[in-house]
Amino acid sequence: MDRTDTRGGAIGENLLARFRFPEQARHLPLYARLSGDVRLDRDAGGFTCAEGGEIDGDSYFNALPEGRLRALCELGDVRVRLRLTGRFEVALWRRGFGCEPRELARAVFEGMQPAVLDVPAPRPDEQLGRVYVRLRCLSERGSFCGGEFFDNAAARPVALTVVVCTFGRERSVIELAGKLTGDPDLARFGVEVVVVDNGRTLAPADFASPKVTLIPSPNTGGSGGFSRGLLEVFSRPGATHALLMDDDVAIDTEAVLRAIVLLGRAKRPVAVCGAMLDWELPTQIYESGALAFAGADHPGPHPWRVLPLRHRLDASGSRALDGLCLPSAIDYGGFWFFALSVADARRAGLLLPFFLLGDDIEYGLRLKAMGVSLVEAGGAGVWHLPFYGKLDPAKHYLWTRNLLAVSAIRADIGVWLLVWRIVQTVFPELCKFRYDWAVAILRGIEDALAGPAVLTARGQAGLLDEVRGLIAAASGNTSPQGSAEAARAQRPAPGGFFRGLARLFTLGGHLLP
């Protein structure tokens, strides 16, 4: 080890994962479990401890997803390095799905030198899972200021371009671009950012880093914006991978590093589907990959159902982390965080011009049909407002239209089953007196049946304005917004088999309120 980089490690070492610290206290359970006198000190850049304080790194962001990496990648001799001040006892642990944790090593470190431990290879009969550290402060005061897992295996070069499509979220996208370009470890992988500005409200001077490219664009929605960003990536000779990301996410840049590690080491073509962490419930995974045309409430294929994986999984507990060790079959990943190689993106082509909603579903299914495996990368999650915070009839029109088109291309749903699914979808809206939603669904079905001409005949923004007008006209048949009756209508109706039959035979109150 005759040459070192700025992090104290040998030149040529390959990062696998870093130890991170939360920016917000409510995110702490995704980073560590603390006991004793331990506090987060942002000025010191880590945790400060009194004697007896303990830090357990068995967490979503700070455990090494060893099993997932070994299943998909070639790993060399893995080591862990910690930056400590004071005297600490450090224990290294491995835990597999359904197994008790096993201690791999234990040592005491003192002073300010990096503490390094070897991670022994798993036994042949050992269930692969994750590796993590536990620290206990033995001095009067001490601090833990970070570290990393690394190995000595060769990895393919990765030059990642992050494509962010934005419309009217100037502050959010400026902050996101600054985070991505300000991370020194990401800079080692040549990370650059392309911002496609559908609202044309930004200027190049808004971004401090020269690694940000701003592309003003007409409002072609997310699908058009991401396609324009991919075209920019295709034009860059040195770009090897692209990451599609929404403008309204909160991110720890570790998620990007985990995706880079997997993309640069995978033994077969992969695309990385980042998890959506619930913005309102930040330790919960709302979705980490999903299945298309499937739903827990309907047997058989359904054009407008998707089944999110890891749905409502609390990632702060050991049992949930055990489950994340297991691979899952994924049909598609959302464009809040979706990474793939430029070569695969070129083969797949650009997105369908859906404007909003469903383009990521079709694109994932297209890649899968090409032989690209859609995978999770442990710790690659971003906080995002889930879909329950974004529902409205106009978006339901897009969902209905686009998913019906996708199912015609990518699913095998018979005609009569499709007719029954339409009845199942429209009839409940009529029974709830939600005529605006029924109009949105029916117009979506009509436009899907009309074919691609609907998408290309005129601008999608203008079409959406027309649909919003139809929805507004139909909403006059519903209770006025803000009235006590409307408030009561939002409450879920009492459940039960016989109540359901009564609603069915009275048409939800039309015949007998």
Coordinates of C-alpha atoms in Angstrom, one line a residue:
M1 CA 0.0 0.0 0.0
D2 CA 2.5 2.5 -1.2
R3 CA 0.1 5.1 -2.6
T4 CA -3.0 6.4 -1.0
D5 CA -6.0 8.5 -2.0
T6 CA -7.6 11.3 -0.1
R7 CA -9.7 8.8 1.9
G8 CA -6.7 7.0 3.4
G9 CA -7.1 3.9 1.2
A10 CA -4.9 2.4 -1.5
I11 CA -5.2 3.7 -5.1
G12 CA -7.1 1.0 -7.0
E13 CA -9.4 0.1 -4.1
N14 CA -13.0 -0.3 -5.2
L15 CA -15.7 1.1 -3.0
L16 CA -18.7 -1.2 -2.3
A17 CA -20.6 1.0 0.2
R18 CA -20.0 3.9 2.6
F19 CA -21.1 4.6 6.1
R20 CA -23.5 7.5 6.1
F21 CA -25.2 9.8 8.6
P22 CA -28.8 11.1 8.4
E23 CA -29.6 14.7 7.4
Q24 CA -32.8 14.6 9.4
A25 CA -33.5 13.0 12.8
R26 CA -36.6 11.2 11.5
H27 CA -34.4 9.3 9.0
L28 CA -32.0 8.0 11.8
P29 CA -33.5 4.4 12.0
L30 CA -32.4 3.9 8.4
Y31 CA -28.8 4.6 9.3
A32 CA -28.1 3.2 12.8
R33 CA -29.5 2.1 16.2
L34 CA -28.0 4.0 19.1
S35 CA -27.8 3.2 22.8
G36 CA -26.3 5.1 25.6
D37 CA -24.9 8.6 25.3
V38 CA -24.6 8.9 21.5
R39 CA -25.6 11.9 19.4
L40 CA -25.5 13.0 15.8
D41 CA -22.9 15.8 15.5
R42 CA -23.2 17.4 12.0
D43 CA -20.3 19.7 12.7
A44 CA -18.1 16.7 13.5
G45 CA -19.5 14.8 10.5
G46 CA -20.7 11.8 12.4
F47 CA -21.7 10.4 15.8
T48 CA -20.1 11.5 19.1
C49 CA -20.2 9.1 22.0
A50 CA -19.6 9.0 25.7
E51 CA -18.1 5.9 27.4
G52 CA -20.4 3.0 26.9
G53 CA -22.3 4.4 24.0
E54 CA -23.1 1.9 21.2
I55 CA -23.7 2.3 17.5
D56 CA -25.3 -0.6 15.6
G57 CA -24.8 -0.2 11.9
D58 CA -27.3 -3.0 11.0
S59 CA -29.5 -0.7 8.9
Y60 CA -30.8 0.1 5.4
F61 CA -28.1 2.5 4.4
N62 CA -25.1 1.3 6.4
A63 CA -25.2 -2.5 6.1
L64 CA -23.4 -4.1 3.1
P65 CA -25.8 -6.1 1.0
E66 CA -23.3 -8.9 0.6
G67 CA -25.6 -11.6 -0.5
R68 CA -27.1 -9.5 -3.3
L69 CA -23.7 -8.4 -4.5
R70 CA -22.3 -12.0 -4.5
A71 CA -25.3 -13.2 -6.4
L72 CA -24.9 -10.6 -9.1
C73 CA -21.3 -9.6 -9.1
E74 CA -17.7 -10.8 -8.6
L75 CA -16.3 -9.7 -5.3
G76 CA -12.7 -9.9 -4.2
D77 CA -11.3 -9.7 -0.7
V78 CA -13.7 -7.5 1.2
R79 CA -12.6 -5.2 4.0
V80 CA -14.1 -2.5 6.1
R81 CA -12.4 0.7 7.2
L82 CA -13.7 3.0 9.9
R83 CA -12.6 6.5 10.8
L84 CA -12.6 6.7 14.6
T85 CA -11.4 9.2 17.2
G86 CA -10.9 7.8 20.8
R87 CA -11.0 4.1 21.9
F88 CA -13.6 1.8 20.4
E89 CA -14.4 -1.9 20.4
V90 CA -15.5 -2.8 16.9
A91 CA -17.4 -6.0 16.1
L92 CA -18.1 -7.2 12.6
W93 CA -21.3 -9.3 12.0
R94 CA -23.0 -11.2 9.2
R95 CA -26.7 -12.1 9.1
G96 CA -28.6 -14.1 6.6
F97 CA -32.3 -14.5 6.0
G98 CA -33.8 -16.6 8.7
C99 CA -30.5 -17.0 10.5
E100 CA -29.1 -15.8 13.8
P101 CA -26.3 -13.2 13.3
R102 CA -22.8 -14.5 13.4
E103 CA -19.8 -12.5 14.7
L104 CA -17.0 -12.5 12.2
A105 CA -14.3 -10.4 14.0
R106 CA -13.8 -8.2 17.1
A107 CA -11.0 -5.8 17.8
V108 CA -10.2 -2.7 19.9
F109 CA -8.9 0.4 18.1
E110 CA -7.4 3.6 19.7
G111 CA -6.2 6.9 18.4
M112 CA -7.1 8.6 15.1
Q113 CA -5.8 6.1 12.5
P114 CA -8.4 4.3 10.3
A115 CA -9.5 1.0 11.8
V116 CA -9.5 -1.8 9.2
L117 CA -11.0 -5.3 9.5
D118 CA -11.1 -8.2 7.0
V119 CA -14.5 -9.6 6.1
P120 CA -14.0 -13.4 5.8
A121 CA -15.7 -15.1 2.8
P122 CA -19.0 -16.8 3.7
R123 CA -19.0 -20.5 4.5
P124 CA -20.3 -22.8 1.7
D125 CA -23.4 -23.7 3.8
E126 CA -24.0 -20.1 5.0
Q127 CA -27.1 -18.2 4.0
L128 CA -26.0 -15.0 2.3
G129 CA -27.3 -11.8 3.7
R130 CA -25.7 -8.6 4.9
V131 CA -22.5 -7.6 6.8
Y132 CA -22.5 -4.7 9.4
V133 CA -20.5 -3.3 12.3
R134 CA -21.3 -2.6 15.9
L135 CA -19.2 -0.1 17.8
R136 CA -18.9 0.6 21.6
C137 CA -17.0 3.6 22.9
L138 CA -14.4 2.6 25.6
S139 CA -12.9 6.1 26.1
E140 CA -14.4 9.1 28.0
R141 CA -15.3 10.6 24.6
G142 CA -15.1 9.3 21.1
S143 CA -16.4 9.9 17.6
F144 CA -17.2 7.8 14.6
C145 CA -16.9 9.9 11.4
G146 CA -17.5 7.4 8.6
G147 CA -15.8 4.7 6.7
E148 CA -16.4 2.3 3.8
F149 CA -16.6 -1.3 2.7
F150 CA -14.2 -2.0 -0.2
D151 CA -12.5 -4.8 -2.1
N152 CA -9.7 -5.4 -4.6
A153 CA -11.7 -6.9 -7.4
A154 CA -11.7 -5.3 -10.8
A155 CA -14.7 -3.4 -12.0
R156 CA -15.8 -2.1 -15.4
P157 CA -15.4 1.7 -15.8
V158 CA -18.6 3.6 -15.1
A159 CA -19.3 7.1 -16.3
L160 CA -22.8 7.9 -15.1
T161 CA -25.1 10.6 -16.3
V162 CA -28.1 11.4 -14.2
V163 CA -31.1 12.6 -16.2
V164 CA -33.6 14.7 -14.2
C165 CA -36.8 15.9 -15.9
T166 CA -38.4 18.9 -14.2
F167 CA -41.4 21.2 -14.5
G168 CA -41.7 24.1 -12.2
R169 CA -39.7 22.7 -9.3
E170 CA -36.7 25.0 -9.6
R171 CA -35.6 24.9 -5.9
S172 CA -35.9 21.1 -5.7
V173 CA -33.9 20.4 -8.9
I174 CA -31.2 22.9 -8.1
E175 CA -30.7 21.3 -4.7
L176 CA -30.7 17.8 -6.2
A177 CA -28.1 18.6 -8.8
G178 CA -25.9 20.3 -6.2
K179 CA -26.0 17.1 -4.1
L180 CA -25.1 14.8 -6.9
T181 CA -22.2 16.9 -8.3
G182 CA -20.9 17.8 -4.8
D183 CA -20.2 14.2 -3.7
P184 CA -16.5 13.5 -4.2
D185 CA -16.9 9.8 -4.5
L186 CA -19.5 10.2 -7.2
A187 CA -17.1 12.5 -9.0
R188 CA -14.6 9.6 -9.2
F189 CA -17.2 7.8 -11.4
G190 CA -17.6 10.9 -13.6
V191 CA -21.1 11.6 -12.5
E192 CA -22.7 14.4 -14.4
V193 CA -26.3 15.7 -14.4
V194 CA -28.5 16.6 -17.4
V195 CA -31.6 18.7 -16.4
V196 CA -34.4 18.7 -18.9
D197 CA -36.4 21.8 -18.1
N198 CA -40.0 21.2 -19.5
G199 CA -41.1 24.5 -17.9
R200 CA -38.2 26.6 -19.3
T201 CA -38.0 28.4 -15.9
L202 CA -34.3 27.7 -15.2
A203 CA -31.0 29.2 -16.4
P204 CA -27.5 27.7 -16.6
A205 CA -26.4 30.2 -13.9
D206 CA -28.8 28.6 -11.4
F207 CA -26.4 25.6 -11.2
A208 CA -23.0 26.1 -9.5
S209 CA -21.3 23.1 -11.0
P210 CA -20.1 22.9 -14.6
K211 CA -21.0 19.2 -14.5
V212 CA -24.7 20.2 -14.9
T213 CA -26.1 20.6 -18.4
L214 CA -29.4 22.4 -18.7
I215 CA -31.7 21.6 -21.7
P216 CA -34.7 23.9 -22.1
S217 CA -37.5 21.8 -23.6
P218 CA -41.2 22.2 -24.5
N219 CA -43.6 20.6 -22.1
T220 CA -43.6 17.0 -23.3
G221 CA -44.2 15.5 -19.9
G222 CA -42.0 13.0 -18.1
S223 CA -41.7 10.6 -21.0
G224 CA -40.7 13.3 -23.4
G225 CA -38.3 14.8 -21.0
F226 CA -36.5 11.6 -20.1
S227 CA -36.4 10.7 -23.8
R228 CA -34.7 14.0 -24.5
G229 CA -32.3 13.4 -21.7
L230 CA -31.4 10.0 -23.1
L231 CA -30.7 11.5 -26.5
E232 CA -28.3 13.8 -24.8
V233 CA -26.6 10.9 -23.1
F234 CA -26.4 9.0 -26.4
S235 CA -24.5 11.9 -27.9
R236 CA -21.8 11.8 -25.2
P237 CA -19.0 9.4 -26.3
G238 CA -17.7 8.7 -22.8
A239 CA -21.1 8.0 -21.1
T240 CA -21.5 4.4 -20.1
H241 CA -24.6 4.5 -17.9
A242 CA -27.7 6.6 -17.3
L243 CA -29.8 7.2 -14.2
L244 CA -33.4 8.5 -14.7
M245 CA -34.6 10.4 -11.7
D246 CA -37.6 12.6 -10.8
D247 CA -37.1 16.2 -9.7
D248 CA -39.1 15.9 -6.5
V249 CA -37.0 13.3 -4.6
A250 CA -34.9 13.6 -1.5
I251 CA -31.8 11.6 -1.8
D252 CA -28.8 10.3 0.1
T253 CA -26.2 10.1 -2.6
E254 CA -25.2 6.7 -1.3
A255 CA -28.1 5.3 -3.3
V256 CA -26.3 6.4 -6.5
L257 CA -23.1 4.9 -5.4
R258 CA -24.8 1.5 -4.7
A259 CA -26.3 1.6 -8.2
I260 CA -22.9 2.4 -9.7
V261 CA -21.3 -0.5 -7.9
L262 CA -23.9 -3.0 -9.1
L263 CA -23.8 -1.7 -12.7
G264 CA -20.0 -1.8 -12.9
R265 CA -19.7 -5.3 -11.5
A266 CA -22.8 -7.2 -12.7
K267 CA -22.1 -10.5 -14.4
R268 CA -25.1 -10.0 -16.8
P269 CA -27.1 -7.1 -18.2
V270 CA -29.0 -5.4 -15.4
A271 CA -31.1 -2.3 -14.7
V272 CA -31.3 -1.0 -11.2
C273 CA -34.7 -0.2 -9.7
G274 CA -34.4 2.1 -6.8
A275 CA -36.8 1.9 -3.9
M276 CA -39.4 4.6 -3.1
L277 CA -39.2 5.5 0.5
D278 CA -42.4 7.2 1.7
W279 CA -41.8 10.9 2.1
E280 CA -44.4 11.1 4.9
L281 CA -43.4 7.9 6.7
P282 CA -39.6 8.0 5.9
T283 CA -38.6 4.5 7.3
Q284 CA -41.3 2.8 5.1
I285 CA -40.6 1.4 1.7
Y286 CA -43.6 2.2 -0.4
E287 CA -42.3 0.2 -3.5
S288 CA -39.1 -1.4 -4.6
G289 CA -39.8 -2.7 -8.0
A290 CA -43.3 -4.0 -9.0
L291 CA -45.2 -6.5 -11.1
A292 CA -47.4 -5.3 -14.0
F293 CA -51.0 -6.3 -14.7
A294 CA -51.3 -8.0 -11.3
G295 CA -53.2 -7.0 -8.1
A296 CA -53.9 -8.6 -4.8
D297 CA -57.6 -7.7 -5.1
H298 CA -58.2 -9.4 -8.5
P299 CA -57.2 -12.9 -9.6
G300 CA -55.9 -13.0 -13.1
P301 CA -54.4 -10.3 -15.3
H302 CA -55.8 -6.8 -15.0
P303 CA -54.8 -3.9 -17.3
W304 CA -54.9 -1.2 -14.6
R305 CA -53.4 -3.0 -11.7
V306 CA -49.8 -3.1 -10.6
L307 CA -48.4 -4.9 -7.5
P308 CA -45.7 -3.0 -5.7
L309 CA -43.0 -5.2 -4.1
R310 CA -41.8 -4.6 -0.5
H311 CA -45.0 -2.5 -0.2
R312 CA -45.3 -0.9 3.2
L313 CA -42.2 -2.6 4.5
D314 CA -40.7 -0.8 7.5
A315 CA -37.0 -0.8 6.7
S316 CA -35.9 0.2 10.2
G317 CA -36.2 -3.4 11.6
S318 CA -33.9 -6.4 11.4
R319 CA -36.8 -8.7 10.1
A320 CA -37.5 -6.3 7.2
L321 CA -33.8 -6.1 6.4
D322 CA -33.7 -9.9 6.4
G323 CA -36.5 -9.9 3.7
L324 CA -34.5 -7.4 1.6
C325 CA -31.7 -10.0 1.4
L326 CA -34.0 -12.1 -0.8
P327 CA -34.2 -11.4 -4.6
S328 CA -37.5 -10.6 -6.1
A329 CA -38.9 -10.9 -9.6
I330 CA -39.4 -7.4 -11.0
D331 CA -41.3 -6.3 -14.1
Y332 CA -40.4 -2.6 -13.9
G333 CA -39.0 0.1 -11.8
G334 CA -40.3 3.7 -11.4
F335 CA -38.4 6.6 -12.9
W336 CA -37.9 8.2 -9.5
F337 CA -34.7 6.1 -9.7
F338 CA -33.9 3.8 -12.6
A339 CA -30.4 3.1 -13.9
L340 CA -29.2 1.2 -16.9
S341 CA -26.3 0.9 -19.3
V342 CA -26.2 3.2 -22.3
A343 CA -25.8 0.1 -24.5
D344 CA -29.0 -1.4 -23.2
A345 CA -30.8 2.0 -23.5
R346 CA -29.7 2.3 -27.1
R347 CA -31.0 -1.2 -27.9
A348 CA -34.3 -0.5 -26.2
G349 CA -34.8 2.9 -27.8
L350 CA -36.7 5.9 -26.4
L351 CA -39.9 5.9 -24.2
L352 CA -43.4 5.8 -25.5
P353 CA -44.8 9.4 -25.7
F354 CA -47.3 8.9 -22.9
F355 CA -46.7 12.4 -21.4
L356 CA -47.1 11.1 -17.8
L357 CA -47.7 7.7 -16.2
G358 CA -47.0 4.2 -17.6
D359 CA -43.9 5.0 -19.6
D360 CA -41.7 3.4 -17.0
I361 CA -43.9 0.3 -16.9
E362 CA -43.7 -0.3 -20.6
Y363 CA -39.9 0.5 -20.7
G364 CA -39.2 -2.0 -17.9
L365 CA -41.2 -4.7 -19.7
R366 CA -39.4 -3.9 -22.9
L367 CA -36.0 -4.3 -21.3
K368 CA -37.0 -7.5 -19.6
A369 CA -38.1 -8.9 -22.9
M370 CA -34.6 -8.1 -24.3
G371 CA -33.0 -10.2 -21.5
V372 CA -32.1 -7.3 -19.1
S373 CA -32.6 -8.3 -15.5
L374 CA -34.3 -5.7 -13.4
V375 CA -32.8 -5.8 -9.9
E376 CA -32.7 -4.0 -6.6
A377 CA -29.5 -2.6 -5.1
G378 CA -29.5 -2.7 -1.3
G379 CA -29.6 0.8 0.1
A380 CA -30.6 2.4 -3.2
G381 CA -33.7 4.2 -2.1
V382 CA -35.0 7.8 -2.4
W383 CA -37.7 9.6 -0.5
H384 CA -40.7 10.5 -2.7
L385 CA -44.3 11.4 -2.3
P386 CA -46.2 8.1 -3.0
F387 CA -49.1 7.9 -5.4
Y388 CA -51.8 8.3 -2.7
G389 CA -50.7 12.0 -2.5
K390 CA -51.1 12.6 -6.2
L391 CA -54.5 11.2 -7.2
D392 CA -56.9 13.2 -9.4
P393 CA -59.2 12.3 -12.3
A394 CA -57.0 13.8 -15.0
K395 CA -54.1 11.6 -14.0
H396 CA -56.5 8.7 -13.8
Y397 CA -57.4 9.4 -17.5
L398 CA -53.7 9.1 -18.3
W399 CA -53.3 5.9 -16.2
T400 CA -56.3 4.3 -17.9
R401 CA -55.3 5.3 -21.5
N402 CA -51.6 4.4 -21.1
L403 CA -51.9 1.2 -19.2
L404 CA -54.5 -0.1 -21.6
A405 CA -52.0 0.6 -24.4
V406 CA -49.2 -1.1 -22.5
S407 CA -51.3 -4.2 -21.8
A408 CA -52.2 -4.4 -25.6
I409 CA -48.4 -4.5 -26.3
R410 CA -47.0 -6.5 -23.3
A411 CA -49.8 -8.5 -21.8
D412 CA -52.1 -11.4 -22.8
I413 CA -55.6 -10.3 -21.7
G414 CA -58.6 -11.8 -23.6
V415 CA -61.3 -9.6 -25.0
W416 CA -64.1 -10.7 -22.6
L417 CA -61.9 -10.5 -19.6
L418 CA -61.0 -7.0 -20.7
V419 CA -64.7 -6.1 -21.0
W420 CA -65.3 -7.4 -17.5
R421 CA -62.3 -5.4 -16.2
I422 CA -63.8 -2.2 -17.7
V423 CA -67.2 -2.9 -16.0
Q424 CA -65.4 -3.6 -12.7
T425 CA -63.6 -0.3 -13.1
V426 CA -66.3 2.1 -14.2
F427 CA -69.3 0.7 -12.3
P428 CA -68.0 1.5 -8.8
E429 CA -67.3 5.1 -9.8
L430 CA -71.0 5.5 -10.9
C431 CA -72.1 3.9 -7.6
K432 CA -70.0 6.5 -5.7
F433 CA -71.5 9.3 -7.8
R434 CA -68.0 10.1 -9.0
Y435 CA -69.0 11.0 -12.5
D436 CA -65.8 13.0 -13.1
W437 CA -63.7 9.9 -12.5
A438 CA -66.0 7.8 -14.7
V439 CA -65.7 10.3 -17.5
A440 CA -61.9 10.2 -17.1
I441 CA -61.8 6.4 -17.3
L442 CA -64.1 6.2 -20.3
R443 CA -62.2 8.9 -22.2
G444 CA -59.0 7.1 -21.4
I445 CA -60.4 3.8 -22.8
E446 CA -61.7 5.6 -26.0
D447 CA -58.3 7.3 -26.6
A448 CA -56.4 4.0 -26.1
L449 CA -58.7 2.3 -28.6
A450 CA -58.0 5.2 -31.1
G451 CA -54.4 4.2 -31.2
P452 CA -51.1 6.1 -31.5
A453 CA -52.7 8.9 -33.5
V454 CA -54.0 10.3 -30.2
L455 CA -50.4 10.7 -29.0
T456 CA -49.0 12.3 -32.1
A457 CA -51.9 14.3 -33.6
R458 CA -51.4 17.3 -31.3
G459 CA -49.6 18.3 -28.1
Q460 CA -50.3 16.1 -25.1
A461 CA -50.5 19.2 -22.9
G462 CA -53.4 20.5 -25.1
L463 CA -55.1 17.1 -25.0
L464 CA -54.9 17.0 -21.3
D465 CA -56.5 20.5 -21.0
E466 CA -59.4 19.2 -23.1
V467 CA -59.8 16.2 -20.9
R468 CA -59.7 18.4 -17.8
G469 CA -62.6 20.4 -19.3
L470 CA -64.7 17.3 -19.7
I471 CA -63.9 16.2 -16.1
A472 CA -64.8 19.7 -14.8
A473 CA -68.2 19.5 -16.6
A474 CA -68.9 16.1 -15.2
S475 CA -67.9 17.1 -11.7
G476 CA -70.9 19.5 -11.5
N477 CA -73.0 16.3 -10.8
T478 CA -71.1 15.6 -7.6
S479 CA -71.4 17.3 -4.2
P480 CA -69.8 20.7 -3.9
Q481 CA -66.2 20.7 -2.7
G482 CA -65.9 21.8 0.9
S483 CA -69.4 20.9 2.0
A484 CA -70.2 18.6 4.9
E485 CA -71.7 16.1 2.5
A486 CA -68.5 16.0 0.4
A487 CA -66.4 15.5 3.6
R488 CA -68.6 12.6 4.7
A489 CA -68.3 11.1 1.2
Q490 CA -64.6 10.9 1.5
R491 CA -64.9 8.5 4.5
P492 CA -64.6 4.8 3.7
A493 CA -68.0 3.1 3.6
P494 CA -68.5 0.3 6.2
G495 CA -67.4 -3.1 4.9
G496 CA -68.8 -6.5 5.0
F497 CA -70.2 -9.1 2.5
F498 CA -73.9 -8.3 3.0
R499 CA -73.3 -4.5 2.9
G500 CA -71.5 -5.0 -0.4
L501 CA -74.4 -7.0 -1.8
A502 CA -76.8 -4.3 -0.7
R503 CA -74.8 -1.6 -2.5
L504 CA -74.6 -3.7 -5.6
F505 CA -78.3 -4.3 -5.9
T506 CA -79.2 -0.7 -5.1
L507 CA -76.6 0.6 -7.5
G508 CA -74.7 2.2 -4.7
G509 CA -77.7 4.2 -3.5
H510 CA -79.1 5.2 -6.9
L511 CA -82.2 3.1 -6.5
L512 CA -82.5 3.2 -2.7
P513 CA -80.3 5.8 -1.0

